[in-house]
Short mmCIF file of C-alpha atoms and ligand atoms in Angstrom, two decimals:
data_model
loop_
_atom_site.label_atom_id
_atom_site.label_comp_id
_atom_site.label_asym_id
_atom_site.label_seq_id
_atom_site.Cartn_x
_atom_site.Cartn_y
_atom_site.Cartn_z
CA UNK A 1 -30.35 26.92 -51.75
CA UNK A 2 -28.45 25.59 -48.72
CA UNK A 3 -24.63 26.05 -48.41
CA UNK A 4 -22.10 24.53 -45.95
CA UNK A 5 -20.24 27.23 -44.58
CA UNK A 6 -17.66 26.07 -42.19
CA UNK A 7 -16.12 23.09 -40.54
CA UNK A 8 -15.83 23.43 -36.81
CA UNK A 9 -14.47 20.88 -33.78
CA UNK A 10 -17.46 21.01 -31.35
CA UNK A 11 -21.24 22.16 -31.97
CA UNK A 12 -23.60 22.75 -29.23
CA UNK A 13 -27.14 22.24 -29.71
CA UNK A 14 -29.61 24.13 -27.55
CA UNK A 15 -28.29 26.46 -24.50
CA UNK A 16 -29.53 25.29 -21.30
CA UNK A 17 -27.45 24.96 -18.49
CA UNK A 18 -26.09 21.82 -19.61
CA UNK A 19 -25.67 23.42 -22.94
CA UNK A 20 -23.62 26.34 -21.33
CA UNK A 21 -21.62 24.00 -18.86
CA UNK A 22 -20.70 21.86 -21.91
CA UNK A 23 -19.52 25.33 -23.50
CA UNK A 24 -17.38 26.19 -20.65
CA UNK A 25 -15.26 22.92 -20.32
CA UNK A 26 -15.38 22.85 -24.26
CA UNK A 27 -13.94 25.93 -25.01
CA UNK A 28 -11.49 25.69 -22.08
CA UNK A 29 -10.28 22.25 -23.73
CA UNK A 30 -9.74 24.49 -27.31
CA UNK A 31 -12.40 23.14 -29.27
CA UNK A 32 -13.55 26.38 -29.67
CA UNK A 33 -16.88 25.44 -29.75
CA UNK A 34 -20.04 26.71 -31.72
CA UNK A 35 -23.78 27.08 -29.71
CA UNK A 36 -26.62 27.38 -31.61
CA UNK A 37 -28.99 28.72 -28.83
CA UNK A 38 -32.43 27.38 -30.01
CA UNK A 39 -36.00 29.10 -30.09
CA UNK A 40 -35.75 29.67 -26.08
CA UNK A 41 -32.34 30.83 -25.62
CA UNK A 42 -31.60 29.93 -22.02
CA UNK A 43 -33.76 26.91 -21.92
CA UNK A 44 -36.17 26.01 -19.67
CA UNK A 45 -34.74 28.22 -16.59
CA UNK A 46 -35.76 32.22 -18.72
CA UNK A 47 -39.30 31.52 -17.70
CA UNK A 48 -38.76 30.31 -14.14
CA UNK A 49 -38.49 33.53 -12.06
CA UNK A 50 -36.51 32.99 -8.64
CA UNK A 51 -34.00 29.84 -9.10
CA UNK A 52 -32.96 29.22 -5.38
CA UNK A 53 -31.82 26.09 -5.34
CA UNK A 54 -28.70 25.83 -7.53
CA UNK A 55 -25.14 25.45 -5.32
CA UNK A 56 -23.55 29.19 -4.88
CA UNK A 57 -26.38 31.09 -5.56
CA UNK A 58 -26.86 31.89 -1.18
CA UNK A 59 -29.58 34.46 -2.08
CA UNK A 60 -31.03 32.79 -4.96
CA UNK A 61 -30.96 34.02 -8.27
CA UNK A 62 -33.49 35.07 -11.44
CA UNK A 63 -33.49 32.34 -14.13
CA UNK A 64 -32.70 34.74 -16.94
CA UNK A 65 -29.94 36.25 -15.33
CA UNK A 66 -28.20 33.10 -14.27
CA UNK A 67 -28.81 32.21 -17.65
CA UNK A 68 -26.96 35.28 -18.70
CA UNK A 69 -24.13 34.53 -16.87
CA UNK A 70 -23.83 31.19 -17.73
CA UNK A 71 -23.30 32.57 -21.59
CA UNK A 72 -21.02 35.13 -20.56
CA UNK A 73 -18.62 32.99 -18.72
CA UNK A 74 -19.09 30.48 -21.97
CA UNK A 75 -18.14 33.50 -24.05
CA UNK A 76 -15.19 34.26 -21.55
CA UNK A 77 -13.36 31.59 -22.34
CA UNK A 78 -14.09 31.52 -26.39
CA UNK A 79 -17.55 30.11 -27.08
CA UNK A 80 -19.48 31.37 -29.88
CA UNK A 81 -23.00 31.71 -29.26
CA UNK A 82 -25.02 32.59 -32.43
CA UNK A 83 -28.74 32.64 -32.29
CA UNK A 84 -30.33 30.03 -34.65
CA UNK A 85 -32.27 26.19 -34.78
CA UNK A 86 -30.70 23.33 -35.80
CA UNK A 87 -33.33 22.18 -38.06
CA UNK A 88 -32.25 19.02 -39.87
CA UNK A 89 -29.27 16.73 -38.80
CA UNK A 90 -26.97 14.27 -41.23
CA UNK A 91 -24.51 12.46 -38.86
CA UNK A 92 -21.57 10.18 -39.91
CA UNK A 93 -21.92 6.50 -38.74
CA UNK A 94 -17.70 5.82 -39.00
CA UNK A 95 -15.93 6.88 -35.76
CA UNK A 96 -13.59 9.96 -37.21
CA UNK A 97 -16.75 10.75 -39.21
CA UNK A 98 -17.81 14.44 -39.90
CA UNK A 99 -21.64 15.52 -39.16
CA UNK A 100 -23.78 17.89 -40.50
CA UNK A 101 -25.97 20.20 -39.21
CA UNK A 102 -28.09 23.17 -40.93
CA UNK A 103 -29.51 25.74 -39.14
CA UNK A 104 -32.65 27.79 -39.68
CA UNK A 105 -32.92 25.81 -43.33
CA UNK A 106 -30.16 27.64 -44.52
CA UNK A 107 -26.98 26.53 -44.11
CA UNK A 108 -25.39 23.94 -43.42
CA UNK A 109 -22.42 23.54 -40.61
CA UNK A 110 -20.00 20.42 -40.56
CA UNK A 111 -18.55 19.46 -36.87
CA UNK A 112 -16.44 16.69 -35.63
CA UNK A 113 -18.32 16.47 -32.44
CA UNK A 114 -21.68 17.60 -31.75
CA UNK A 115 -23.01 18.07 -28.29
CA UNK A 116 -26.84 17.85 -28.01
CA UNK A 117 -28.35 20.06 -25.44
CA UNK A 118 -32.45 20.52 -26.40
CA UNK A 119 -33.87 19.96 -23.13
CA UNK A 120 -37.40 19.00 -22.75
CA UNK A 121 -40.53 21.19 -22.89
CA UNK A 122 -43.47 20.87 -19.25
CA UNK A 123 -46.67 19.85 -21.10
CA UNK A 124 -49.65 21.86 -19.67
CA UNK A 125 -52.97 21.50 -20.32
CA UNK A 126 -53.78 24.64 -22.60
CA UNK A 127 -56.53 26.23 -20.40
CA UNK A 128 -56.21 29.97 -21.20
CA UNK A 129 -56.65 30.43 -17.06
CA UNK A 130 -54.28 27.87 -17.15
CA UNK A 131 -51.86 30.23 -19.52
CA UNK A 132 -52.50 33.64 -18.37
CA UNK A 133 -51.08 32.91 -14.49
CA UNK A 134 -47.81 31.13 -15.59
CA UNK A 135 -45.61 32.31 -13.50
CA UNK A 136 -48.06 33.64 -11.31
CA UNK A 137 -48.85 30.37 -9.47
CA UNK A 138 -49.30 27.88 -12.10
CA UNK A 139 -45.69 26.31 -12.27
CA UNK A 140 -44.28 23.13 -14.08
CA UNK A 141 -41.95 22.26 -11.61
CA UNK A 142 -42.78 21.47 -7.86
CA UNK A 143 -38.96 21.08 -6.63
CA UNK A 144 -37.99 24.55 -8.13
CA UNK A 145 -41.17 26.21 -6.71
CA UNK A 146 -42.51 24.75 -3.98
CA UNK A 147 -40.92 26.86 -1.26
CA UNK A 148 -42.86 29.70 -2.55
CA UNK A 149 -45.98 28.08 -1.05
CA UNK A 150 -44.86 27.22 2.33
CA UNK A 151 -47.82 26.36 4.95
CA UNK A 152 -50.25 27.13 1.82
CA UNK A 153 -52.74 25.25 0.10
CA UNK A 154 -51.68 23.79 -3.26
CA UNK A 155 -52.87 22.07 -5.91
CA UNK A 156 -51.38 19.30 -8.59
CA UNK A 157 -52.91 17.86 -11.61
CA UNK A 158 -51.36 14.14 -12.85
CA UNK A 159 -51.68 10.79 -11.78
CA UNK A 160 -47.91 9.26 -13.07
CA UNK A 161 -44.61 9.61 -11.34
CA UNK A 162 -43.67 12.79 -11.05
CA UNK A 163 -47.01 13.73 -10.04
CA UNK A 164 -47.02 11.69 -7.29
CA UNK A 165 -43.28 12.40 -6.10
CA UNK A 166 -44.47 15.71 -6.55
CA UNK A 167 -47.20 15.81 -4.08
CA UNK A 168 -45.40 13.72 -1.77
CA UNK A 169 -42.69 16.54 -1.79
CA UNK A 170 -45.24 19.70 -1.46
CA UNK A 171 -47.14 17.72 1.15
CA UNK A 172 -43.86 18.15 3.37
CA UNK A 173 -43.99 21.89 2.70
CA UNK A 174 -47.71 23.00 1.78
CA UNK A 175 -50.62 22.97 4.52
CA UNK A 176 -53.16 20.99 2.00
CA UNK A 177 -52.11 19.32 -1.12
CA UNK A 178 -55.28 17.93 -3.52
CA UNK A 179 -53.96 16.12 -6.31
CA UNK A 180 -56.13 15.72 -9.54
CA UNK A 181 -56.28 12.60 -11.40
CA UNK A 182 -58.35 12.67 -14.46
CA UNK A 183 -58.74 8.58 -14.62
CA UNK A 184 -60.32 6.40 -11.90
CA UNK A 185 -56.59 5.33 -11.15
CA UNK A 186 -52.86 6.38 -11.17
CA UNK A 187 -50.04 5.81 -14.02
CA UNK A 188 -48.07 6.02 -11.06
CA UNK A 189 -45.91 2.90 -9.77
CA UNK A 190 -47.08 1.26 -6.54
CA UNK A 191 -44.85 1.92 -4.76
CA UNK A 192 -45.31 5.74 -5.55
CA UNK A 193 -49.06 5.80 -4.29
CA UNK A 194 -48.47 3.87 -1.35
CA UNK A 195 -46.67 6.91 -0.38
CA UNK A 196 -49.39 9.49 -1.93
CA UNK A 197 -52.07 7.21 0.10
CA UNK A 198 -49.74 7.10 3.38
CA UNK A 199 -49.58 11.08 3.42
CA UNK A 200 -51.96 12.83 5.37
CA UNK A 201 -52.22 16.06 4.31
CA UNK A 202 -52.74 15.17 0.70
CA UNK A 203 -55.91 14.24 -0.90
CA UNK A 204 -56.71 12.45 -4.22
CA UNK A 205 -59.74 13.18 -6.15
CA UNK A 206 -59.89 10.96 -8.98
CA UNK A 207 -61.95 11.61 -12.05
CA UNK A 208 -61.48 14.72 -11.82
CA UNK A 209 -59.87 17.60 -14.33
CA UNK A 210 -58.91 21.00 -13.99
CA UNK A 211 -62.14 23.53 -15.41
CA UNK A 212 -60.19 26.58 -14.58
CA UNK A 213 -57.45 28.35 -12.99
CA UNK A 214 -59.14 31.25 -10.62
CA UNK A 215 -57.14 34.41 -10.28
CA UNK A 216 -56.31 37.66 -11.67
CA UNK A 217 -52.83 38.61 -11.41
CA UNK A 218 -52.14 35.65 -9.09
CA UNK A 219 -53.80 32.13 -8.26
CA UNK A 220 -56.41 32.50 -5.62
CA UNK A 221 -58.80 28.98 -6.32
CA UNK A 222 -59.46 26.59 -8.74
CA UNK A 223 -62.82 25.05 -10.29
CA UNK A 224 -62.38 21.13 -10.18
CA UNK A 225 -65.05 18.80 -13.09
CA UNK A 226 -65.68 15.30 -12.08
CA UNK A 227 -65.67 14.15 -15.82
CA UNK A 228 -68.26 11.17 -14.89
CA UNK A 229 -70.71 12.88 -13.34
CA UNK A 230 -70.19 17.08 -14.67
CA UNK A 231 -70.12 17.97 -11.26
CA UNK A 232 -68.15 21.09 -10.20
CA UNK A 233 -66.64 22.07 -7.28
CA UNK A 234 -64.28 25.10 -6.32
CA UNK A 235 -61.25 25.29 -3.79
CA UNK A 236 -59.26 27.74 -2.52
CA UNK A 237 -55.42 27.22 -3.54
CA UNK A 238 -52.29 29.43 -4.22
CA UNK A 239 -50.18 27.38 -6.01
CA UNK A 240 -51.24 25.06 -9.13
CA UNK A 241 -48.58 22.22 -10.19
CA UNK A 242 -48.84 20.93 -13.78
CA UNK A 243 -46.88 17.36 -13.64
CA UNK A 244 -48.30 15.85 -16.95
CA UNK A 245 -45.07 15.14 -18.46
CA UNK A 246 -42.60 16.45 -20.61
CA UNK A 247 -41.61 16.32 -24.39
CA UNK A 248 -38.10 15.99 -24.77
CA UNK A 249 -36.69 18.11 -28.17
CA UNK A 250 -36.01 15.43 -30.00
CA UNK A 251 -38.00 15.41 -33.10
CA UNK A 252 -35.06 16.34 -35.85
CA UNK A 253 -32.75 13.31 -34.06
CA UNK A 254 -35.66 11.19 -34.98
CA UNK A 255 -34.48 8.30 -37.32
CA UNK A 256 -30.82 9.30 -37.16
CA UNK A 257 -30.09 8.46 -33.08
CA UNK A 258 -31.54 5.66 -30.39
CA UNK A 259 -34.54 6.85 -28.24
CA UNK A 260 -36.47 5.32 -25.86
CA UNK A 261 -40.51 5.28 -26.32
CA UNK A 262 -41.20 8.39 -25.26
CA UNK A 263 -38.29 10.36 -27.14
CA UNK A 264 -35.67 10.55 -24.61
CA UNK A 265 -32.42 10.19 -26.01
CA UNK A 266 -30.53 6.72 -24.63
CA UNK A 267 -26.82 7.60 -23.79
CA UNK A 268 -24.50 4.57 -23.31
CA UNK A 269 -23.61 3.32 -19.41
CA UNK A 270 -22.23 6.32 -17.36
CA UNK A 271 -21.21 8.71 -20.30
CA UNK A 272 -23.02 10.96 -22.40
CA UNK A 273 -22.36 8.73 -25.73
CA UNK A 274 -25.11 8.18 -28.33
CA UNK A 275 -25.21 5.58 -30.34
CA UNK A 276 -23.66 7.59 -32.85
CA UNK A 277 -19.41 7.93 -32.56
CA UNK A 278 -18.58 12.21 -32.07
CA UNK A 279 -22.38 12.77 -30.86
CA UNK A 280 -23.40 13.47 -27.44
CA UNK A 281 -26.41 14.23 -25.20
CA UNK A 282 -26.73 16.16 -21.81
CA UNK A 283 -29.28 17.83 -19.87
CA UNK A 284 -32.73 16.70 -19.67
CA UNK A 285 -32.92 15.40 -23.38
CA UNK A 286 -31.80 12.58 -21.62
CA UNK A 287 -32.92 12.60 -18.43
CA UNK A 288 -36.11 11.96 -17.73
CA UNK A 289 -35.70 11.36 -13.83
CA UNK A 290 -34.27 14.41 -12.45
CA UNK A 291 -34.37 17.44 -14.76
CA UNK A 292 -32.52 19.88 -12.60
CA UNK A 293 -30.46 22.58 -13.21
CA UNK A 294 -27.36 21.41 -11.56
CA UNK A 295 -27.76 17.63 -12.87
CA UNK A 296 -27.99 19.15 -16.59
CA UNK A 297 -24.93 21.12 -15.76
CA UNK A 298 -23.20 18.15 -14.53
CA UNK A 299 -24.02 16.27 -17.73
CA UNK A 300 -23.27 19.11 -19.62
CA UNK A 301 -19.65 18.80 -18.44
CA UNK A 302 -19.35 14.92 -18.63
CA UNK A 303 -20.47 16.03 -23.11
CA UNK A 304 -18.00 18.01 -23.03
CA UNK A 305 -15.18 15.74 -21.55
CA UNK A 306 -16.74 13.04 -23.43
CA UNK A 307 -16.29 15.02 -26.90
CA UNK A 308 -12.94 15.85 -26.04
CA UNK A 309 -11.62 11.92 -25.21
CA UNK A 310 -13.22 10.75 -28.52
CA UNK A 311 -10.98 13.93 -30.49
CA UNK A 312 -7.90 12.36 -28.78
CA UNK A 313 -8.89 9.24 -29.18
CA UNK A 314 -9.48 9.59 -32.91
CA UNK A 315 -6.61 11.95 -33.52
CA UNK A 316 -3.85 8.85 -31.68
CA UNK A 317 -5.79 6.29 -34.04
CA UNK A 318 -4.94 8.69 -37.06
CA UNK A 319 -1.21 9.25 -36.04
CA UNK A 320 -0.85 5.25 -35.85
CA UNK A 321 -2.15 4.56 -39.21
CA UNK A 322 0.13 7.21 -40.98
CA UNK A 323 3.09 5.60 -39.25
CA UNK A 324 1.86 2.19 -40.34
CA UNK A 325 1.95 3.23 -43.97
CA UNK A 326 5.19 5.67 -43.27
P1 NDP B 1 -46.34 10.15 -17.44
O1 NDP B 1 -46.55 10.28 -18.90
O2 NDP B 1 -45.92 8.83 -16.88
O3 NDP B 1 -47.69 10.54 -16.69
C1 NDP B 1 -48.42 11.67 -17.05
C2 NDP B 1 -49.66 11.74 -16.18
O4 NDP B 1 -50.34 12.96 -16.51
C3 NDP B 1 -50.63 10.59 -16.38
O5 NDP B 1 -51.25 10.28 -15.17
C4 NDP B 1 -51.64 11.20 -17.36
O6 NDP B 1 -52.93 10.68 -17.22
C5 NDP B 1 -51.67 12.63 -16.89
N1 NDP B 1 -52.09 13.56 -17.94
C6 NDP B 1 -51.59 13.69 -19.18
N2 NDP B 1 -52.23 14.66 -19.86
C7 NDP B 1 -53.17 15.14 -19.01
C8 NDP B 1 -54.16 16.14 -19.10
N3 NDP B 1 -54.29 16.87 -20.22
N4 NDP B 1 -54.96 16.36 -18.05
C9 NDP B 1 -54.82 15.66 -16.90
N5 NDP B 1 -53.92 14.68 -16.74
C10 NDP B 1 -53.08 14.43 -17.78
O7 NDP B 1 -45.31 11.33 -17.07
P2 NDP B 1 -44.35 11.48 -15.82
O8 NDP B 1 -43.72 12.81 -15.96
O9 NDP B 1 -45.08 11.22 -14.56
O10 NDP B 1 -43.25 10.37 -15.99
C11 NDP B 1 -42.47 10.27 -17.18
C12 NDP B 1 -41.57 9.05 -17.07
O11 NDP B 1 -40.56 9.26 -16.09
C13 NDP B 1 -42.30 7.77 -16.65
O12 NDP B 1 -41.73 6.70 -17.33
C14 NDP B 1 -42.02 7.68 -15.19
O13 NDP B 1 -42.11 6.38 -14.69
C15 NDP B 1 -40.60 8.25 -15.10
N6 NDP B 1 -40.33 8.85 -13.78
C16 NDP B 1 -39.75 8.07 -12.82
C17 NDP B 1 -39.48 8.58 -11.58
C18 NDP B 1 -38.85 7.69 -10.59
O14 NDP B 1 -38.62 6.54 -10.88
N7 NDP B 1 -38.55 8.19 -9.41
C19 NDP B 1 -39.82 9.95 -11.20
C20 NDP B 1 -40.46 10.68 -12.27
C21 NDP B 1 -40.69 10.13 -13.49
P3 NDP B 1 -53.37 9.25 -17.83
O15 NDP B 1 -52.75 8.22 -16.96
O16 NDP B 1 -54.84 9.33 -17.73
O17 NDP B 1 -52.86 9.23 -19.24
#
């Protein structure tokens, strides 16, 4: 049987960066915050290797041990990271309200603020050649590791987007960039593939689908399937760019907060407010534009400031009413 076991200012819901930055300025503001770190603690960034293009960081750093640091500078200033899932949600509508959470279908915390940091999860396409060279080629994210393929020849499978912004990005860095589209046309806006069309070294092969990744330890080619006609056809690439979207981890806020179509959670004008009084979202959860380290961070920090403002706020409303009825 489930039991609450303590009442708390300020949980934290996954521990990204924007999880982690919201930990810093939280526990720095005293609300001795609580971080339930999630099935991947360290988000998205443990299974990215190099991570070279976060500010102060000359040399580049390893995802995990950024990540590392990131918890330990949390924990420096009070955080309390406990491993664990959030796995169902209750959440007070009244502003002043207290929410619920319960964690690995056990227990059940109670928090005056709660700071929502899931993050979103790459989709791939579930080849096993596709799964074995993660990480040793095959990335999810062509702004974190295109530099690796500099003056190589590169691949990308999608036809929305980010595939296309994608492309248009390795195209300034690779030699050869051949972009996979599995329909006879892009998702893509068209304005986007006016720019994939108006770049030279990038070609688009419609119809087309990955058959497999080619490579041992590393990427070395790739068989292409033109899925009208069963032809196949094999090129020789070093890098293979999955842009087929991304599932935000949103499926125990379902019902209980405002999301767009797709699952993103909607925050309210500039701020990190849901639609939900005490509950806030940062990091890619809600952002499905830029997904970067150092804009999750940032947004991290605004949930944070956020949660602390609505404490004030709530605790001045309180102190009025008991001196109206003094
Ligand atoms: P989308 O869902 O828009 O596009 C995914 C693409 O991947 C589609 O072309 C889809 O093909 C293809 N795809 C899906 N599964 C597979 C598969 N198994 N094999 C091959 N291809 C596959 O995702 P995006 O990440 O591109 O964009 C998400 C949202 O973010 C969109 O609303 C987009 O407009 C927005 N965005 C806006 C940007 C901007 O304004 N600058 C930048 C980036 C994103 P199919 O079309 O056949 O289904």
């Amino acid at each position: 049987m489930s039991e609450t076991i303590e009442r708390i200012k300020c949980l934290i819901i996954g521990s990204g960066p924007a999880g982690y930055t919201a930990a810093i300025y939280a526990s720095r503001a005293d609300l001795k915050p609580i971080m339930y770190t999630g099935m991947e603690p360290g988000g998205q960034l443990t299974t990215t290797t190099e991570v070279d293009n976060f500010p102060g960081y000359p040399e580049g750093i390893d995802g995990p041990a950024m990540m590392m640091d990131l918890q330990k500078q949390a924990e420096r200033f009070g955080t309390e990271v406990r491993m664990g899932m959030v796995t169902e949600v209750e959440f007070s509508k009244e502003a002043g309200g207290i929410h619920k959470a319960c964690i690995d279908n056990s227990k059940w915390v109670e928090a005056e603020t709660v700071i929502i940091s899931t993050g979103a999860t790459a989709k791939y396409l579930g080849l096993p050649s596709e799964q074995k060279l993660r990480g040793g080629g095959v990335s999810a994210c062509a702004v974190c590791d295109g530099f690796f393929y500099k003056n190589q020849d590169v691949a990308i499978v999608g036809g929305g987007d980010t595939a296309a912004e994608e492309a248009t990005y390795l195209a300034n860095i690779c030699k050869k960039v051949t972009m996979l589209v599995r329909k006879d046309e892009m998702r893509a806006s068209k304005a986007m593939q006016h720019r994939v069309n108006n770049t030279k070294n990038l070609e688009v092969r419609y119809n087309t689908e990955v058959d497999e990744v080619i490579g041992d330890q590393v990427v070395d080619g790739l068989r292409m399937v033109n899925n009208k006609t069963g032809e196949k056809e094999e090129i020789a690439i070093t890098g293979l760019f999955i842009a087929i979207g991304h599932k935000p981890n949103t499926d125990i806020f379902k019902g209980h907060l405002d999301m767009d179509e797709t699952g993103y959670l909607i925050t309210q004008g500039k701020s990190t407010k849901t639609n939900i009084p005490g509950v806030f979202a940062s990091g890619d959860v809600q952002d499905k534009e830029y997904r970067q380290a150092i804009t999750a961070a940032g947004t991290g920090c605004m949930a944070a400031m956020d949660a602390e403002r609505y404490l004030a706020e709530i605790e001045t409303s309180e102190e009025e009413e008991k001196e109206v009825t003094a």
